[in-house]
Amino acid sequence: DGGITQSPKYLFRKEGQNVTLSCEQNLNHDAMYWYRQDPGQGLRLIYYSQIVNDFQKGDIAEGYSVSREKKESFPLTVTSAQKNPTAFYLCASTGSVGKLFFGSGTQLSVL
Amino acid sequence: AQSVAQPEDQVNVAEGNPLTVKCTYSVSGNPYLFWYVQYPNRGLQFLLKYITGDNLVKGSYGFEAEFNKSQTSFHLKKPSALVSDSALYFCAVRDGTNDYKLSFGAGTTVTVRA
């Protein structure tokens, strides 16, 4: 089945630790996105990538980093500089105008 | 900068009544507009989009939305709401003359009572 796979489903971060969230798609989509979902604040864009080896900051990129070495993969690293990382993280992709396909999300919590 | 506003945090309607979820947007170029729905414990699903053409767009599950350029609005509507329509609804906008940046609103929780 084609789709977007995010892993892990739940992730816990210790103080000062970097953690990486995985996002893989087999839809042959060019563009991929990372969003953060907090209650009452909707989806906020962290990073997006239109093609391999290129990505742009979204509205809340501070404390996060990404890479796009392969078309299928767009991992997100939550660094120790992100002081409030607890949130639900959603990855998405699109191959044309608009319609995003979303993964099932990763819930990140701080220990 | 592009942005989306959903002025209502919550919308409550009785089953069988019309449902409207409001959205206004701001972009510098031509807007590409979208509605997505998130059901409890599930991912986001695409409902409909406006790129160009007819201002009234029809989408999934009987939903439709009307693009109004002068009011910079893209309200979601359903003539007769169902209890199963209870969910979190998001409006999103992309500047069609720019890159792939897609911005979402804060979301509106819809509750349809039996």
JSON list of C-alpha atoms in Angstrom, two decimals:
[
{"chain": "A", "resi": 1, "resn": "ASP", "atom": "CA", "xyz": [0.00, 0.00, 0.00]},
{"chain": "A", "resi": 2, "resn": "GLY", "atom": "CA", "xyz": [1.21, 3.49, -0.79]},
{"chain": "A", "resi": 3, "resn": "GLY", "atom": "CA", "xyz": [1.43, 5.97, 2.01]},
{"chain": "A", "resi": 4, "resn": "ILE", "atom": "CA", "xyz": [3.45, 7.81, 4.61]},
{"chain": "A", "resi": 5, "resn": "THR", "atom": "CA", "xyz": [5.01, 6.03, 7.54]},
{"chain": "A", "resi": 6, "resn": "GLN", "atom": "CA", "xyz": [6.02, 7.87, 10.67]},
{"chain": "A", "resi": 7, "resn": "SER", "atom": "CA", "xyz": [7.96, 6.25, 13.47]},
{"chain": "A", "resi": 8, "resn": "PRO", "atom": "CA", "xyz": [8.00, 5.85, 16.34]},
{"chain": "A", "resi": 9, "resn": "LYS", "atom": "CA", "xyz": [4.40, 6.43, 17.39]},
{"chain": "A", "resi": 10, "resn": "TYR", "atom": "CA", "xyz": [5.52, 7.59, 20.85]},
{"chain": "A", "resi": 11, "resn": "LEU", "atom": "CA", "xyz": [8.89, 9.10, 21.76]},
{"chain": "A", "resi": 12, "resn": "PHE", "atom": "CA", "xyz": [10.33, 10.35, 25.00]},
{"chain": "A", "resi": 13, "resn": "ARG", "atom": "CA", "xyz": [13.14, 12.87, 25.24]},
{"chain": "A", "resi": 14, "resn": "LYS", "atom": "CA", "xyz": [15.47, 13.45, 28.16]},
{"chain": "A", "resi": 15, "resn": "GLU", "atom": "CA", "xyz": [16.81, 16.86, 29.07]},
{"chain": "A", "resi": 16, "resn": "GLY", "atom": "CA", "xyz": [19.58, 17.96, 26.68]},
{"chain": "A", "resi": 17, "resn": "GLN", "atom": "CA", "xyz": [18.98, 15.10, 24.27]},
{"chain": "A", "resi": 18, "resn": "ASN", "atom": "CA", "xyz": [18.47, 15.27, 20.52]},
{"chain": "A", "resi": 19, "resn": "VAL", "atom": "CA", "xyz": [15.84, 12.96, 19.08]},
{"chain": "A", "resi": 20, "resn": "THR", "atom": "CA", "xyz": [14.99, 12.10, 15.49]},
{"chain": "A", "resi": 21, "resn": "LEU", "atom": "CA", "xyz": [11.54, 11.43, 14.10]},
{"chain": "A", "resi": 22, "resn": "SER", "atom": "CA", "xyz": [11.33, 9.31, 10.98]},
{"chain": "A", "resi": 23, "resn": "CYS", "atom": "CA", "xyz": [9.12, 9.98, 7.96]},
{"chain": "A", "resi": 24, "resn": "GLU", "atom": "CA", "xyz": [9.13, 7.76, 4.87]},
{"chain": "A", "resi": 25, "resn": "GLN", "atom": "CA", "xyz": [6.83, 7.91, 1.84]},
{"chain": "A", "resi": 26, "resn": "ASN", "atom": "CA", "xyz": [6.42, 5.58, -1.12]},
{"chain": "A", "resi": 27, "resn": "LEU", "atom": "CA", "xyz": [4.07, 7.85, -3.07]},
{"chain": "A", "resi": 28, "resn": "ASN", "atom": "CA", "xyz": [6.85, 9.25, -5.27]},
{"chain": "A", "resi": 29, "resn": "HIS", "atom": "CA", "xyz": [5.99, 12.74, -4.03]},
{"chain": "A", "resi": 30, "resn": "ASP", "atom": "CA", "xyz": [8.41, 15.60, -4.51]},
{"chain": "A", "resi": 31, "resn": "ALA", "atom": "CA", "xyz": [7.33, 17.80, -1.59]},
{"chain": "A", "resi": 32, "resn": "MET", "atom": "CA", "xyz": [7.37, 16.82, 2.08]},
{"chain": "A", "resi": 33, "resn": "TYR", "atom": "CA", "xyz": [6.42, 18.71, 5.23]},
{"chain": "A", "resi": 34, "resn": "TRP", "atom": "CA", "xyz": [6.72, 18.62, 9.00]},
{"chain": "A", "resi": 35, "resn": "TYR", "atom": "CA", "xyz": [4.03, 20.15, 11.19]},
{"chain": "A", "resi": 36, "resn": "ARG", "atom": "CA", "xyz": [3.66, 20.46, 14.92]},
{"chain": "A", "resi": 37, "resn": "GLN", "atom": "CA", "xyz": [0.20, 20.17, 16.47]},
{"chain": "A", "resi": 38, "resn": "ASP", "atom": "CA", "xyz": [-0.54, 21.68, 19.85]},
{"chain": "A", "resi": 39, "resn": "PRO", "atom": "CA", "xyz": [-4.02, 21.91, 21.36]},
{"chain": "A", "resi": 40, "resn": "GLY", "atom": "CA", "xyz": [-5.72, 25.15, 20.32]},
{"chain": "A", "resi": 41, "resn": "GLN", "atom": "CA", "xyz": [-2.89, 26.18, 17.99]},
{"chain": "A", "resi": 42, "resn": "GLY", "atom": "CA", "xyz": [-3.61, 24.10, 14.96]},
{"chain": "A", "resi": 43, "resn": "LEU", "atom": "CA", "xyz": [-0.84, 22.87, 12.71]},
{"chain": "A", "resi": 44, "resn": "ARG", "atom": "CA", "xyz": [2.30, 24.96, 12.61]},
{"chain": "A", "resi": 45, "resn": "LEU", "atom": "CA", "xyz": [4.83, 24.45, 9.85]},
{"chain": "A", "resi": 46, "resn": "ILE", "atom": "CA", "xyz": [8.34, 23.51, 10.98]},
{"chain": "A", "resi": 47, "resn": "TYR", "atom": "CA", "xyz": [10.15, 22.70, 7.72]},
{"chain": "A", "resi": 48, "resn": "TYR", "atom": "CA", "xyz": [9.26, 21.76, 4.18]},
{"chain": "A", "resi": 49, "resn": "SER", "atom": "CA", "xyz": [11.14, 20.41, 1.21]},
{"chain": "A", "resi": 50, "resn": "GLN", "atom": "CA", "xyz": [10.19, 20.73, -2.43]},
{"chain": "A", "resi": 51, "resn": "ILE", "atom": "CA", "xyz": [12.94, 18.55, -3.87]},
{"chain": "A", "resi": 52, "resn": "VAL", "atom": "CA", "xyz": [15.80, 16.34, -2.77]},
{"chain": "A", "resi": 53, "resn": "ASN", "atom": "CA", "xyz": [18.72, 18.15, -1.12]},
{"chain": "A", "resi": 54, "resn": "ASP", "atom": "CA", "xyz": [16.67, 21.29, -0.60]},
{"chain": "A", "resi": 55, "resn": "PHE", "atom": "CA", "xyz": [14.46, 22.44, 2.27]},
{"chain": "A", "resi": 56, "resn": "GLN", "atom": "CA", "xyz": [13.06, 25.66, 3.69]},
{"chain": "A", "resi": 57, "resn": "LYS", "atom": "CA", "xyz": [12.26, 26.86, 7.17]},
{"chain": "A", "resi": 58, "resn": "GLY", "atom": "CA", "xyz": [8.63, 27.13, 8.11]},
{"chain": "A", "resi": 59, "resn": "ASP", "atom": "CA", "xyz": [7.16, 29.35, 10.81]},
{"chain": "A", "resi": 60, "resn": "ILE", "atom": "CA", "xyz": [8.66, 27.62, 13.85]},
{"chain": "A", "resi": 61, "resn": "ALA", "atom": "CA", "xyz": [11.97, 26.13, 12.69]},
{"chain": "A", "resi": 62, "resn": "GLU", "atom": "CA", "xyz": [14.05, 27.16, 15.73]},
{"chain": "A", "resi": 63, "resn": "GLY", "atom": "CA", "xyz": [15.26, 24.15, 17.67]},
{"chain": "A", "resi": 64, "resn": "TYR", "atom": "CA", "xyz": [14.62, 21.73, 14.80]},
{"chain": "A", "resi": 65, "resn": "SER", "atom": "CA", "xyz": [16.66, 20.41, 11.89]},
{"chain": "A", "resi": 66, "resn": "VAL", "atom": "CA", "xyz": [15.91, 18.28, 8.84]},
{"chain": "A", "resi": 67, "resn": "SER", "atom": "CA", "xyz": [17.61, 16.58, 5.91]},
{"chain": "A", "resi": 68, "resn": "ARG", "atom": "CA", "xyz": [16.37, 15.44, 2.51]},
{"chain": "A", "resi": 69, "resn": "GLU", "atom": "CA", "xyz": [19.00, 13.12, 1.09]},
{"chain": "A", "resi": 70, "resn": "LYS", "atom": "CA", "xyz": [16.47, 10.82, -0.54]},
{"chain": "A", "resi": 71, "resn": "LYS", "atom": "CA", "xyz": [13.13, 11.54, -2.15]},
{"chain": "A", "resi": 72, "resn": "GLU", "atom": "CA", "xyz": [11.42, 9.01, 0.10]},
{"chain": "A", "resi": 73, "resn": "SER", "atom": "CA", "xyz": [12.75, 10.24, 3.42]},
{"chain": "A", "resi": 74, "resn": "PHE", "atom": "CA", "xyz": [12.47, 13.47, 5.42]},
{"chain": "A", "resi": 75, "resn": "PRO", "atom": "CA", "xyz": [13.65, 12.96, 9.03]},
{"chain": "A", "resi": 76, "resn": "LEU", "atom": "CA", "xyz": [13.13, 15.64, 11.67]},
{"chain": "A", "resi": 77, "resn": "THR", "atom": "CA", "xyz": [15.57, 16.13, 14.54]},
{"chain": "A", "resi": 78, "resn": "VAL", "atom": "CA", "xyz": [14.33, 17.87, 17.66]},
{"chain": "A", "resi": 79, "resn": "THR", "atom": "CA", "xyz": [17.43, 19.37, 19.21]},
{"chain": "A", "resi": 80, "resn": "SER", "atom": "CA", "xyz": [18.15, 20.27, 22.81]},
{"chain": "A", "resi": 81, "resn": "ALA", "atom": "CA", "xyz": [17.64, 23.91, 21.80]},
{"chain": "A", "resi": 82, "resn": "GLN", "atom": "CA", "xyz": [13.91, 23.27, 21.48]},
{"chain": "A", "resi": 83, "resn": "LYS", "atom": "CA", "xyz": [12.78, 24.07, 25.03]},
{"chain": "A", "resi": 84, "resn": "ASN", "atom": "CA", "xyz": [9.18, 23.02, 24.67]},
{"chain": "A", "resi": 85, "resn": "PRO", "atom": "CA", "xyz": [9.19, 19.94, 22.42]},
{"chain": "A", "resi": 86, "resn": "THR", "atom": "CA", "xyz": [6.15, 18.17, 23.82]},
{"chain": "A", "resi": 87, "resn": "ALA", "atom": "CA", "xyz": [3.67, 17.99, 20.94]},
{"chain": "A", "resi": 88, "resn": "PHE", "atom": "CA", "xyz": [2.18, 15.82, 18.24]},
{"chain": "A", "resi": 89, "resn": "TYR", "atom": "CA", "xyz": [4.31, 15.84, 15.09]},
{"chain": "A", "resi": 90, "resn": "LEU", "atom": "CA", "xyz": [2.83, 15.21, 11.67]},
{"chain": "A", "resi": 91, "resn": "CYS", "atom": "CA", "xyz": [4.65, 14.52, 8.43]},
{"chain": "A", "resi": 92, "resn": "ALA", "atom": "CA", "xyz": [2.98, 15.03, 5.06]},
{"chain": "A", "resi": 93, "resn": "SER", "atom": "CA", "xyz": [3.76, 14.87, 1.36]},
{"chain": "A", "resi": 94, "resn": "THR", "atom": "CA", "xyz": [2.28, 16.05, -1.92]},
{"chain": "A", "resi": 95, "resn": "GLY", "atom": "CA", "xyz": [3.06, 15.39, -5.52]},
{"chain": "A", "resi": 96, "resn": "SER", "atom": "CA", "xyz": [1.04, 18.11, -7.16]},
{"chain": "A", "resi": 97, "resn": "VAL", "atom": "CA", "xyz": [-1.05, 21.13, -6.40]},
{"chain": "A", "resi": 98, "resn": "GLY", "atom": "CA", "xyz": [-2.40, 20.82, -2.92]},
{"chain": "A", "resi": 99, "resn": "LYS", "atom": "CA", "xyz": [-3.68, 17.58, -1.56]},
{"chain": "A", "resi": 100, "resn": "LEU", "atom": "CA", "xyz": [-1.46, 16.56, 1.30]},
{"chain": "A", "resi": 101, "resn": "PHE", "atom": "CA", "xyz": [-1.19, 12.98, 2.46]},
{"chain": "A", "resi": 102, "resn": "PHE", "atom": "CA", "xyz": [-0.45, 12.76, 6.18]},
{"chain": "A", "resi": 103, "resn": "GLY", "atom": "CA", "xyz": [1.26, 10.18, 8.31]},
{"chain": "A", "resi": 104, "resn": "SER", "atom": "CA", "xyz": [-0.27, 8.91, 11.54]},
{"chain": "A", "resi": 105, "resn": "GLY", "atom": "CA", "xyz": [1.94, 11.13, 13.67]},
{"chain": "A", "resi": 106, "resn": "THR", "atom": "CA", "xyz": [4.49, 10.90, 16.49]},
{"chain": "A", "resi": 107, "resn": "GLN", "atom": "CA", "xyz": [3.70, 12.02, 20.03]},
{"chain": "A", "resi": 108, "resn": "LEU", "atom": "CA", "xyz": [6.85, 13.45, 21.61]},
{"chain": "A", "resi": 109, "resn": "SER", "atom": "CA", "xyz": [7.03, 13.91, 25.36]},
{"chain": "A", "resi": 110, "resn": "VAL", "atom": "CA", "xyz": [9.72, 15.11, 27.72]},
{"chain": "A", "resi": 111, "resn": "LEU", "atom": "CA", "xyz": [10.85, 12.91, 30.62]},
{"chain": "B", "resi": 1, "resn": "ALA", "atom": "CA", "xyz": [3.49, 36.34, 4.67]},
{"chain": "B", "resi": 2, "resn": "GLN", "atom": "CA", "xyz": [0.54, 34.01, 4.26]},
{"chain": "B", "resi": 3, "resn": "SER", "atom": "CA", "xyz": [-1.92, 33.19, 7.02]},
{"chain": "B", "resi": 4, "resn": "VAL", "atom": "CA", "xyz": [-5.26, 31.58, 7.77]},
{"chain": "B", "resi": 5, "resn": "ALA", "atom": "CA", "xyz": [-7.81, 32.54, 10.40]},
{"chain": "B", "resi": 6, "resn": "GLN", "atom": "CA", "xyz": [-10.57, 30.31, 11.70]},
{"chain": "B", "resi": 7, "resn": "PRO", "atom": "CA", "xyz": [-12.51, 32.69, 13.95]},
{"chain": "B", "resi": 8, "resn": "GLU", "atom": "CA", "xyz": [-14.53, 30.02, 15.77]},
{"chain": "B", "resi": 9, "resn": "ASP", "atom": "CA", "xyz": [-12.87, 27.53, 18.10]},
{"chain": "B", "resi": 10, "resn": "GLN", "atom": "CA", "xyz": [-16.07, 25.51, 18.30]},
{"chain": "B", "resi": 11, "resn": "VAL", "atom": "CA", "xyz": [-19.24, 25.09, 16.27]},
{"chain": "B", "resi": 12, "resn": "ASN", "atom": "CA", "xyz": [-22.23, 23.24, 17.66]},
{"chain": "B", "resi": 13, "resn": "VAL", "atom": "CA", "xyz": [-25.19, 22.22, 15.53]},
{"chain": "B", "resi": 14, "resn": "ALA", "atom": "CA", "xyz": [-28.09, 19.80, 15.69]},
{"chain": "B", "resi": 15, "resn": "GLU", "atom": "CA", "xyz": [-28.15, 16.83, 13.35]},
{"chain": "B", "resi": 16, "resn": "GLY", "atom": "CA", "xyz": [-29.98, 17.70, 10.15]},
{"chain": "B", "resi": 17, "resn": "ASN", "atom": "CA", "xyz": [-29.22, 21.41, 10.41]},
{"chain": "B", "resi": 18, "resn": "PRO", "atom": "CA", "xyz": [-26.85, 23.27, 8.09]},
{"chain": "B", "resi": 19, "resn": "LEU", "atom": "CA", "xyz": [-23.21, 23.39, 9.13]},
{"chain": "B", "resi": 20, "resn": "THR", "atom": "CA", "xyz": [-20.83, 26.27, 8.37]},
{"chain": "B", "resi": 21, "resn": "VAL", "atom": "CA", "xyz": [-17.18, 26.50, 9.38]},
{"chain": "B", "resi": 22, "resn": "LYS", "atom": "CA", "xyz": [-15.57, 29.85, 8.67]},
{"chain": "B", "resi": 23, "resn": "CYS", "atom": "CA", "xyz": [-12.15, 30.58, 7.21]},
{"chain": "B", "resi": 24, "resn": "THR", "atom": "CA", "xyz": [-10.44, 33.74, 6.03]},
{"chain": "B", "resi": 25, "resn": "TYR", "atom": "CA", "xyz": [-6.99, 33.91, 4.47]},
{"chain": "B", "resi": 26, "resn": "SER", "atom": "CA", "xyz": [-4.18, 36.25, 3.53]},
{"chain": "B", "resi": 27, "resn": "VAL", "atom": "CA", "xyz": [-1.69, 35.68, 0.70]},
{"chain": "B", "resi": 28, "resn": "SER", "atom": "CA", "xyz": [0.21, 37.99, -1.60]},
{"chain": "B", "resi": 29, "resn": "GLY", "atom": "CA", "xyz": [-0.53, 36.05, -4.78]},
{"chain": "B", "resi": 30, "resn": "ASN", "atom": "CA", "xyz": [-3.29, 33.76, -6.00]},
{"chain": "B", "resi": 31, "resn": "PRO", "atom": "CA", "xyz": [-4.60, 31.56, -3.20]},
{"chain": "B", "resi": 32, "resn": "TYR", "atom": "CA", "xyz": [-4.75, 27.80, -3.26]},
{"chain": "B", "resi": 33, "resn": "LEU", "atom": "CA", "xyz": [-7.23, 26.89, -0.50]},
{"chain": "B", "resi": 34, "resn": "PHE", "atom": "CA", "xyz": [-7.93, 23.60, 1.25]},
{"chain": "B", "resi": 35, "resn": "TRP", "atom": "CA", "xyz": [-10.04, 22.01, 3.93]},
{"chain": "B", "resi": 36, "resn": "TYR", "atom": "CA", "xyz": [-8.92, 19.01, 5.98]},
{"chain": "B", "resi": 37, "resn": "VAL", "atom": "CA", "xyz": [-10.68, 17.06, 8.72]},
{"chain": "B", "resi": 38, "resn": "GLN", "atom": "CA", "xyz": [-9.19, 15.22, 11.68]},
{"chain": "B", "resi": 39, "resn": "TYR", "atom": "CA", "xyz": [-11.32, 12.59, 13.39]},
{"chain": "B", "resi": 40, "resn": "PRO", "atom": "CA", "xyz": [-10.45, 11.50, 16.95]},
{"chain": "B", "resi": 41, "resn": "ASN", "atom": "CA", "xyz": [-7.37, 9.28, 17.07]},
{"chain": "B", "resi": 42, "resn": "ARG", "atom": "CA", "xyz": [-6.96, 9.43, 13.31]},
{"chain": "B", "resi": 43, "resn": "GLY", "atom": "CA", "xyz": [-4.81, 11.36, 10.86]},
{"chain": "B", "resi": 44, "resn": "LEU", "atom": "CA", "xyz": [-5.85, 14.30, 8.75]},
{"chain": "B", "resi": 45, "resn": "GLN", "atom": "CA", "xyz": [-7.98, 13.69, 5.69]},
{"chain": "B", "resi": 46, "resn": "PHE", "atom": "CA", "xyz": [-8.39, 15.90, 2.65]},
{"chain": "B", "resi": 47, "resn": "LEU", "atom": "CA", "xyz": [-11.91, 17.26, 2.07]},
{"chain": "B", "resi": 48, "resn": "LEU", "atom": "CA", "xyz": [-11.66, 19.68, -0.85]},
{"chain": "B", "resi": 49, "resn": "LYS", "atom": "CA", "xyz": [-9.55, 22.33, -2.55]},
{"chain": "B", "resi": 50, "resn": "TYR", "atom": "CA", "xyz": [-9.91, 25.50, -4.59]},
{"chain": "B", "resi": 51, "resn": "ILE", "atom": "CA", "xyz": [-7.24, 26.30, -7.15]},
{"chain": "B", "resi": 52, "resn": "THR", "atom": "CA", "xyz": [-9.09, 28.18, -9.87]},
{"chain": "B", "resi": 53, "resn": "GLY", "atom": "CA", "xyz": [-12.42, 28.18, -11.67]},
{"chain": "B", "resi": 54, "resn": "ASP", "atom": "CA", "xyz": [-15.86, 27.85, -10.12]},
{"chain": "B", "resi": 55, "resn": "ASN", "atom": "CA", "xyz": [-16.10, 29.58, -6.76]},
{"chain": "B", "resi": 56, "resn": "LEU", "atom": "CA", "xyz": [-18.22, 26.74, -5.33]},
{"chain": "B", "resi": 57, "resn": "VAL", "atom": "CA", "xyz": [-16.16, 23.65, -4.72]},
{"chain": "B", "resi": 58, "resn": "LYS", "atom": "CA", "xyz": [-17.65, 20.26, -3.87]},
{"chain": "B", "resi": 59, "resn": "GLY", "atom": "CA", "xyz": [-15.72, 17.73, -1.86]},
{"chain": "B", "resi": 60, "resn": "SER", "atom": "CA", "xyz": [-15.91, 14.54, 0.14]},
{"chain": "B", "resi": 61, "resn": "TYR", "atom": "CA", "xyz": [-18.73, 13.47, 2.49]},
{"chain": "B", "resi": 62, "resn": "GLY", "atom": "CA", "xyz": [-21.20, 16.03, 1.10]},
{"chain": "B", "resi": 63, "resn": "PHE", "atom": "CA", "xyz": [-19.10, 19.06, 2.04]},
{"chain": "B", "resi": 64, "resn": "GLU", "atom": "CA", "xyz": [-18.68, 22.12, -0.14]},
{"chain": "B", "resi": 65, "resn": "ALA", "atom": "CA", "xyz": [-16.89, 25.43, 0.17]},
{"chain": "B", "resi": 66, "resn": "GLU", "atom": "CA", "xyz": [-17.34, 28.82, -1.40]},
{"chain": "B", "resi": 67, "resn": "PHE", "atom": "CA", "xyz": [-14.39, 30.95, -2.44]},
{"chain": "B", "resi": 68, "resn": "ASN", "atom": "CA", "xyz": [-15.02, 34.68, -2.06]},
{"chain": "B", "resi": 69, "resn": "LYS", "atom": "CA", "xyz": [-12.12, 36.74, -3.32]},
{"chain": "B", "resi": 70, "resn": "SER", "atom": "CA", "xyz": [-13.45, 40.13, -2.19]},
{"chain": "B", "resi": 71, "resn": "GLN", "atom": "CA", "xyz": [-13.95, 38.90, 1.36]},
{"chain": "B", "resi": 72, "resn": "THR", "atom": "CA", "xyz": [-10.85, 36.64, 1.26]},
{"chain": "B", "resi": 73, "resn": "SER", "atom": "CA", "xyz": [-12.96, 33.84, 2.66]},
{"chain": "B", "resi": 74, "resn": "PHE", "atom": "CA", "xyz": [-13.35, 30.12, 2.04]},
{"chain": "B", "resi": 75, "resn": "HIS", "atom": "CA", "xyz": [-16.14, 28.89, 4.31]},
{"chain": "B", "resi": 76, "resn": "LEU", "atom": "CA", "xyz": [-16.90, 25.18, 4.56]},
{"chain": "B", "resi": 77, "resn": "LYS", "atom": "CA", "xyz": [-20.55, 24.14, 4.39]},
{"chain": "B", "resi": 78, "resn": "LYS", "atom": "CA", "xyz": [-22.75, 21.11, 4.62]},
{"chain": "B", "resi": 79, "resn": "PRO", "atom": "CA", "xyz": [-26.51, 21.40, 4.05]},
{"chain": "B", "resi": 80, "resn": "SER", "atom": "CA", "xyz": [-27.46, 18.73, 6.57]},
{"chain": "B", "resi": 81, "resn": "ALA", "atom": "CA", "xyz": [-25.01, 17.77, 9.32]},
{"chain": "B", "resi": 82, "resn": "LEU", "atom": "CA", "xyz": [-24.57, 14.25, 10.67]},
{"chain": "B", "resi": 83, "resn": "VAL", "atom": "CA", "xyz": [-23.39, 13.18, 14.11]},
{"chain": "B", "resi": 84, "resn": "SER", "atom": "CA", "xyz": [-20.47, 11.49, 12.33]},
{"chain": "B", "resi": 85, "resn": "ASP", "atom": "CA", "xyz": [-19.32, 14.92, 11.08]},
{"chain": "B", "resi": 86, "resn": "SER", "atom": "CA", "xyz": [-18.15, 15.73, 14.61]},
{"chain": "B", "resi": 87, "resn": "ALA", "atom": "CA", "xyz": [-14.41, 16.32, 14.23]},
{"chain": "B", "resi": 88, "resn": "LEU", "atom": "CA", "xyz": [-11.66, 18.95, 14.06]},
{"chain": "B", "resi": 89, "resn": "TYR", "atom": "CA", "xyz": [-11.63, 20.93, 10.81]},
{"chain": "B", "resi": 90, "resn": "PHE", "atom": "CA", "xyz": [-8.65, 22.81, 9.40]},
{"chain": "B", "resi": 91, "resn": "CYS", "atom": "CA", "xyz": [-8.48, 25.39, 6.66]},
{"chain": "B", "resi": 92, "resn": "ALA", "atom": "CA", "xyz": [-5.17, 25.80, 4.81]},
{"chain": "B", "resi": 93, "resn": "VAL", "atom": "CA", "xyz": [-3.72, 28.20, 2.25]},
{"chain": "B", "resi": 94, "resn": "ARG", "atom": "CA", "xyz": [-0.83, 28.23, -0.16]},
{"chain": "B", "resi": 95, "resn": "ASP", "atom": "CA", "xyz": [0.36, 31.12, -2.27]},
{"chain": "B", "resi": 96, "resn": "GLY", "atom": "CA", "xyz": [-0.13, 29.77, -5.78]},
{"chain": "B", "resi": 97, "resn": "THR", "atom": "CA", "xyz": [2.48, 32.07, -7.24]},
{"chain": "B", "resi": 98, "resn": "ASN", "atom": "CA", "xyz": [5.08, 31.15, -4.68]},
{"chain": "B", "resi": 99, "resn": "ASP", "atom": "CA", "xyz": [6.59, 27.95, -3.44]},
{"chain": "B", "resi": 100, "resn": "TYR", "atom": "CA", "xyz": [5.06, 24.94, -1.70]},
{"chain": "B", "resi": 101, "resn": "LYS", "atom": "CA", "xyz": [4.64, 26.52, 1.73]},
{"chain": "B", "resi": 102, "resn": "LEU", "atom": "CA", "xyz": [1.23, 25.46, 3.09]},
{"chain": "B", "resi": 103, "resn": "SER", "atom": "CA", "xyz": [-0.13, 27.19, 6.20]},
{"chain": "B", "resi": 104, "resn": "PHE", "atom": "CA", "xyz": [-2.96, 25.91, 8.39]},
{"chain": "B", "resi": 105, "resn": "GLY", "atom": "CA", "xyz": [-5.45, 27.63, 10.64]},
{"chain": "B", "resi": 106, "resn": "ALA", "atom": "CA", "xyz": [-5.89, 26.84, 14.33]},
{"chain": "B", "resi": 107, "resn": "GLY", "atom": "CA", "xyz": [-8.79, 24.50, 13.66]},
{"chain": "B", "resi": 108, "resn": "THR", "atom": "CA", "xyz": [-12.49, 24.47, 14.51]},
{"chain": "B", "resi": 109, "resn": "THR", "atom": "CA", "xyz": [-14.04, 21.71, 16.58]},
{"chain": "B", "resi": 110, "resn": "VAL", "atom": "CA", "xyz": [-17.43, 20.73, 15.22]},
{"chain": "B", "resi": 111, "resn": "THR", "atom": "CA", "xyz": [-19.91, 18.95, 17.44]},
{"chain": "B", "resi": 112, "resn": "VAL", "atom": "CA", "xyz": [-23.13, 17.66, 15.93]},
{"chain": "B", "resi": 113, "resn": "ARG", "atom": "CA", "xyz": [-25.71, 16.60, 18.53]},
{"chain": "B", "resi": 114, "resn": "ALA", "atom": "CA", "xyz": [-28.32, 13.98, 17.84]}
]
